[in-house]
Amino acid sequence: MSEFRPTLESKRKFSLNWGYLGAMASGRSAIDLGALALRNLHDAREFVREYGYDLEQPAARDIIRACHREAVDFIVGTFLQPGQERLIPREVHAPGDPVELLVHASHHGQQNSELRMWSCALLKVMHAIFYIDNNLELRHFNTIREQVFATLDEVIHEDDDGHFFLSDGELCLPLHHLERKRNKGRNSILLKLLQKPAYLAQDIYDHLGVRLVFNTRFECLLALETLQRAHILSITNIEPNRTRNTLLDLEAAKEIFVKYRPMLERSHDYPAELLQKMDAELQAVARRLTRADNPHSGEDFSSIQVTVRKMIHLQAEQGVPETAGQHYDVGFFFDYEVQLMDKDSHQRSMTGPSSHEAYKRRQVETARLRVFGRELSDWIVARSGPAVESASLTASSGNA
């Protein structure tokens, strides 16, 4: 048995990496670090092993190289203006071994600042790519999509003329517009992860979802009731911290609904004009609703957004024991979004500050600064010129 004796003797200068230790102790995100704390290539290889990749396996090296290539392509295509890719050092753009980036990212001297800055940027993107590729929800996405939309298809119906309706068998609400978000593109997921402190793939709640657009805000309220009665939405399967309402002042809506309820109850045909009249009254008295949690959403973006937890069932594998006479069932919760909007709000979201294009541009600008950091951003400006730098932000938004 080995013997140990307490000691603080060290073969090198006895010092502590206060910045790195402070980041770990305070929960600072890896994406906000300006450098790593690895001493040499041996440390880097041990880091990779603990990260989850055995470098003795050729497949692991191939995975890391493929991830590096994707990270370079993402940075060039999303964050840089054409021609700026030449600013990436060769040792970072095409390293003999991508593991060397970990050592470059740990150099603090001014002599190696370019290698450190660019290596850190590449590694941040690679880290997010590894999370995407090793997320079980994304691996089972086809099964998830089938089960989520099978539930929604029970209440969303299409007639012979191609018109859609939301119905639980009692109320039947005509839809002005229907959008099914079947999956975020890989670059969109990557871009969103790079904005988050923890940048975990399971923290993205809009991989999958549906946007239901009605003619009026009151129909959005009725749709909420319809989805509740159909048990698609319930108090037990929604994420309360992810619920956002910037569409309906519920107190004002309740007063107007009570006022007009007798007329609604006497309506034999669909009361479209009455609902529009109720909406006009609501617009006149409703208080303005805003959200502060998402800095990329336009101030005029209005919707009811609900994140729904759904139990997803995976087919039992052979050899798994049966329980109580039933095949053993493997399940996990998946979060998807239901978004309700009225026609006017949807129209506003198509152009201007609330448009998806403007939203993406703000996302790119945030992610770019977090990946590059202020130091590398200023370095690129100094070598490209402010005009080119400004143009890169505008052009990059179209590549995300």
PDB file of N, CA and C in Angstrom, residues 129-163:
ATOM      1  N   ILE A 129     -21.149  22.335 -29.838  1.00  0.00           N
ATOM      2  CA  ILE A 129     -21.406  21.268 -30.813  1.00  0.00           C
ATOM      3  C   ILE A 129     -21.411  19.909 -30.132  1.00  0.00           C
ATOM      4  N   PHE A 130     -20.451  19.682 -29.214  1.00  0.00           N
ATOM      5  CA  PHE A 130     -20.429  18.411 -28.482  1.00  0.00           C
ATOM      6  C   PHE A 130     -21.722  18.214 -27.696  1.00  0.00           C
ATOM      7  N   TYR A 131     -22.258  19.283 -27.101  1.00  0.00           N
ATOM      8  CA  TYR A 131     -23.513  19.163 -26.368  1.00  0.00           C
ATOM      9  C   TYR A 131     -24.659  18.777 -27.298  1.00  0.00           C
ATOM     10  N   ILE A 132     -24.687  19.358 -28.483  1.00  0.00           N
ATOM     11  CA  ILE A 132     -25.743  19.018 -29.431  1.00  0.00           C
ATOM     12  C   ILE A 132     -25.647  17.552 -29.833  1.00  0.00           C
ATOM     13  N   ASP A 133     -24.439  17.105 -30.156  1.00  0.00           N
ATOM     14  CA  ASP A 133     -24.256  15.754 -30.662  1.00  0.00           C
ATOM     15  C   ASP A 133     -24.466  14.685 -29.597  1.00  0.00           C
ATOM     16  N   ASN A 134     -24.391  15.058 -28.338  1.00  0.00           N
ATOM     17  CA  ASN A 134     -24.536  14.072 -27.265  1.00  0.00           C
ATOM     18  C   ASN A 134     -25.787  14.296 -26.427  1.00  0.00           C
ATOM     19  N   ASN A 135     -26.762  14.992 -27.013  1.00  0.00           N
ATOM     20  CA  ASN A 135     -28.028  15.217 -26.328  1.00  0.00           C
ATOM     21  C   ASN A 135     -29.022  14.130 -26.731  1.00  0.00           C
ATOM     22  N   LEU A 136     -29.523  13.360 -25.749  1.00  0.00           N
ATOM     23  CA  LEU A 136     -30.390  12.224 -26.055  1.00  0.00           C
ATOM     24  C   LEU A 136     -31.707  12.662 -26.680  1.00  0.00           C
ATOM     25  N   GLU A 137     -32.210  13.842 -26.288  1.00  0.00           N
ATOM     26  CA  GLU A 137     -33.470  14.294 -26.864  1.00  0.00           C
ATOM     27  C   GLU A 137     -33.327  14.494 -28.375  1.00  0.00           C
ATOM     28  N   LEU A 138     -32.208  15.080 -28.785  1.00  0.00           N
ATOM     29  CA  LEU A 138     -32.002  15.307 -30.209  1.00  0.00           C
ATOM     30  C   LEU A 138     -31.786  13.998 -30.956  1.00  0.00           C
ATOM     31  N   ARG A 139     -31.204  13.007 -30.298  1.00  0.00           N
ATOM     32  CA  ARG A 139     -31.010  11.704 -30.937  1.00  0.00           C
ATOM     33  C   ARG A 139     -32.349  11.021 -31.215  1.00  0.00           C
ATOM     34  N   HIS A 140     -33.323  11.234 -30.331  1.00  0.00           N
ATOM     35  CA  HIS A 140     -34.631  10.598 -30.490  1.00  0.00           C
ATOM     36  C   HIS A 140     -35.657  11.575 -31.055  1.00  0.00           C
ATOM     37  N   PHE A 141     -35.178  12.560 -31.819  1.00  0.00           N
ATOM     38  CA  PHE A 141     -36.069  13.639 -32.207  1.00  0.00           C
ATOM     39  C   PHE A 141     -37.213  13.185 -33.106  1.00  0.00           C
ATOM     40  N   ASN A 142     -36.992  12.223 -33.991  1.00  0.00           N
ATOM     41  CA  ASN A 142     -38.066  11.761 -34.867  1.00  0.00           C
ATOM     42  C   ASN A 142     -39.219  11.168 -34.064  1.00  0.00           C
ATOM     43  N   THR A 143     -38.882  10.375 -33.049  1.00  0.00           N
ATOM     44  CA  THR A 143     -39.917   9.808 -32.178  1.00  0.00           C
ATOM     45  C   THR A 143     -40.642  10.908 -31.413  1.00  0.00           C
ATOM     46  N   ILE A 144     -39.893  11.868 -30.904  1.00  0.00           N
ATOM     47  CA  ILE A 144     -40.485  12.989 -30.167  1.00  0.00           C
ATOM     48  C   ILE A 144     -41.452  13.756 -31.056  1.00  0.00           C
ATOM     49  N   ARG A 145     -41.014  14.078 -32.254  1.00  0.00           N
ATOM     50  CA  ARG A 145     -41.847  14.865 -33.177  1.00  0.00           C
ATOM     51  C   ARG A 145     -43.146  14.136 -33.498  1.00  0.00           C
ATOM     52  N   GLU A 146     -43.073  12.836 -33.755  1.00  0.00           N
ATOM     53  CA  GLU A 146     -44.266  12.057 -34.068  1.00  0.00           C
ATOM     54  C   GLU A 146     -45.270  12.100 -32.919  1.00  0.00           C
ATOM     55  N   GLN A 147     -44.781  11.934 -31.681  1.00  0.00           N
ATOM     56  CA  GLN A 147     -45.689  11.877 -30.544  1.00  0.00           C
ATOM     57  C   GLN A 147     -46.266  13.243 -30.190  1.00  0.00           C
ATOM     58  N   VAL A 148     -45.466  14.295 -30.318  1.00  0.00           N
ATOM     59  CA  VAL A 148     -45.966  15.646 -30.029  1.00  0.00           C
ATOM     60  C   VAL A 148     -47.031  16.043 -31.035  1.00  0.00           C
ATOM     61  N   PHE A 149     -46.768  15.849 -32.327  1.00  0.00           N
ATOM     62  CA  PHE A 149     -47.732  16.276 -33.333  1.00  0.00           C
ATOM     63  C   PHE A 149     -48.953  15.356 -33.388  1.00  0.00           C
ATOM     64  N   ALA A 150     -48.799  14.103 -32.962  1.00  0.00           N
ATOM     65  CA  ALA A 150     -49.973  13.228 -32.876  1.00  0.00           C
ATOM     66  C   ALA A 150     -50.966  13.785 -31.861  1.00  0.00           C
ATOM     67  N   THR A 151     -50.449  14.334 -30.765  1.00  0.00           N
ATOM     68  CA  THR A 151     -51.321  14.953 -29.762  1.00  0.00           C
ATOM     69  C   THR A 151     -51.981  16.207 -30.312  1.00  0.00           C
ATOM     70  N   LEU A 152     -51.204  17.063 -30.959  1.00  0.00           N
ATOM     71  CA  LEU A 152     -51.759  18.301 -31.509  1.00  0.00           C
ATOM     72  C   LEU A 152     -52.750  18.033 -32.635  1.00  0.00           C
ATOM     73  N   ASP A 153     -52.532  16.967 -33.413  1.00  0.00           N
ATOM     74  CA  ASP A 153     -53.428  16.648 -34.513  1.00  0.00           C
ATOM     75  C   ASP A 153     -54.810  16.224 -34.028  1.00  0.00           C
ATOM     76  N   GLU A 154     -54.939  15.910 -32.756  1.00  0.00           N
ATOM     77  CA  GLU A 154     -56.248  15.566 -32.208  1.00  0.00           C
ATOM     78  C   GLU A 154     -57.157  16.787 -32.092  1.00  0.00           C
ATOM     79  N   VAL A 155     -56.565  17.984 -32.076  1.00  0.00           N
ATOM     80  CA  VAL A 155     -57.373  19.200 -31.908  1.00  0.00           C
ATOM     81  C   VAL A 155     -57.233  20.175 -33.082  1.00  0.00           C
ATOM     82  N   ILE A 156     -56.265  19.961 -33.958  1.00  0.00           N
ATOM     83  CA  ILE A 156     -56.095  20.821 -35.132  1.00  0.00           C
ATOM     84  C   ILE A 156     -56.597  20.061 -36.354  1.00  0.00           C
ATOM     85  N   HIS A 157     -57.588  20.624 -37.025  1.00  0.00           N
ATOM     86  CA  HIS A 157     -58.254  19.929 -38.126  1.00  0.00           C
ATOM     87  C   HIS A 157     -58.229  20.796 -39.387  1.00  0.00           C
ATOM     88  N   GLU A 158     -58.258  20.134 -40.543  1.00  0.00           N
ATOM     89  CA  GLU A 158     -58.251  20.810 -41.825  1.00  0.00           C
ATOM     90  C   GLU A 158     -59.466  20.370 -42.634  1.00  0.00           C
ATOM     91  N   ASP A 159     -60.189  21.345 -43.226  1.00  0.00           N
ATOM     92  CA  ASP A 159     -61.342  20.984 -44.041  1.00  0.00           C
ATOM     93  C   ASP A 159     -60.915  20.750 -45.487  1.00  0.00           C
ATOM     94  N   ASP A 160     -61.874  20.457 -46.342  1.00  0.00           N
ATOM     95  CA  ASP A 160     -61.576  20.119 -47.737  1.00  0.00           C
ATOM     96  C   ASP A 160     -61.010  21.303 -48.513  1.00  0.00           C
ATOM     97  N   ASP A 161     -61.243  22.516 -48.027  1.00  0.00           N
ATOM     98  CA  ASP A 161     -60.755  23.704 -48.714  1.00  0.00           C
ATOM     99  C   ASP A 161     -59.397  24.180 -48.199  1.00  0.00           C
ATOM    100  N   GLY A 162     -58.798  23.413 -47.286  1.00  0.00           N
ATOM    101  CA  GLY A 162     -57.478  23.764 -46.775  1.00  0.00           C
ATOM    102  C   GLY A 162     -57.498  24.753 -45.631  1.00  0.00           C
ATOM    103  N   HIS A 163     -58.664  24.973 -45.015  1.00  0.00           N
ATOM    104  CA  HIS A 163     -58.753  25.861 -43.855  1.00  0.00           C
ATOM    105  C   HIS A 163     -58.557  25.054 -42.578  1.00  0.00           C
TER     106      HIS A 163
END
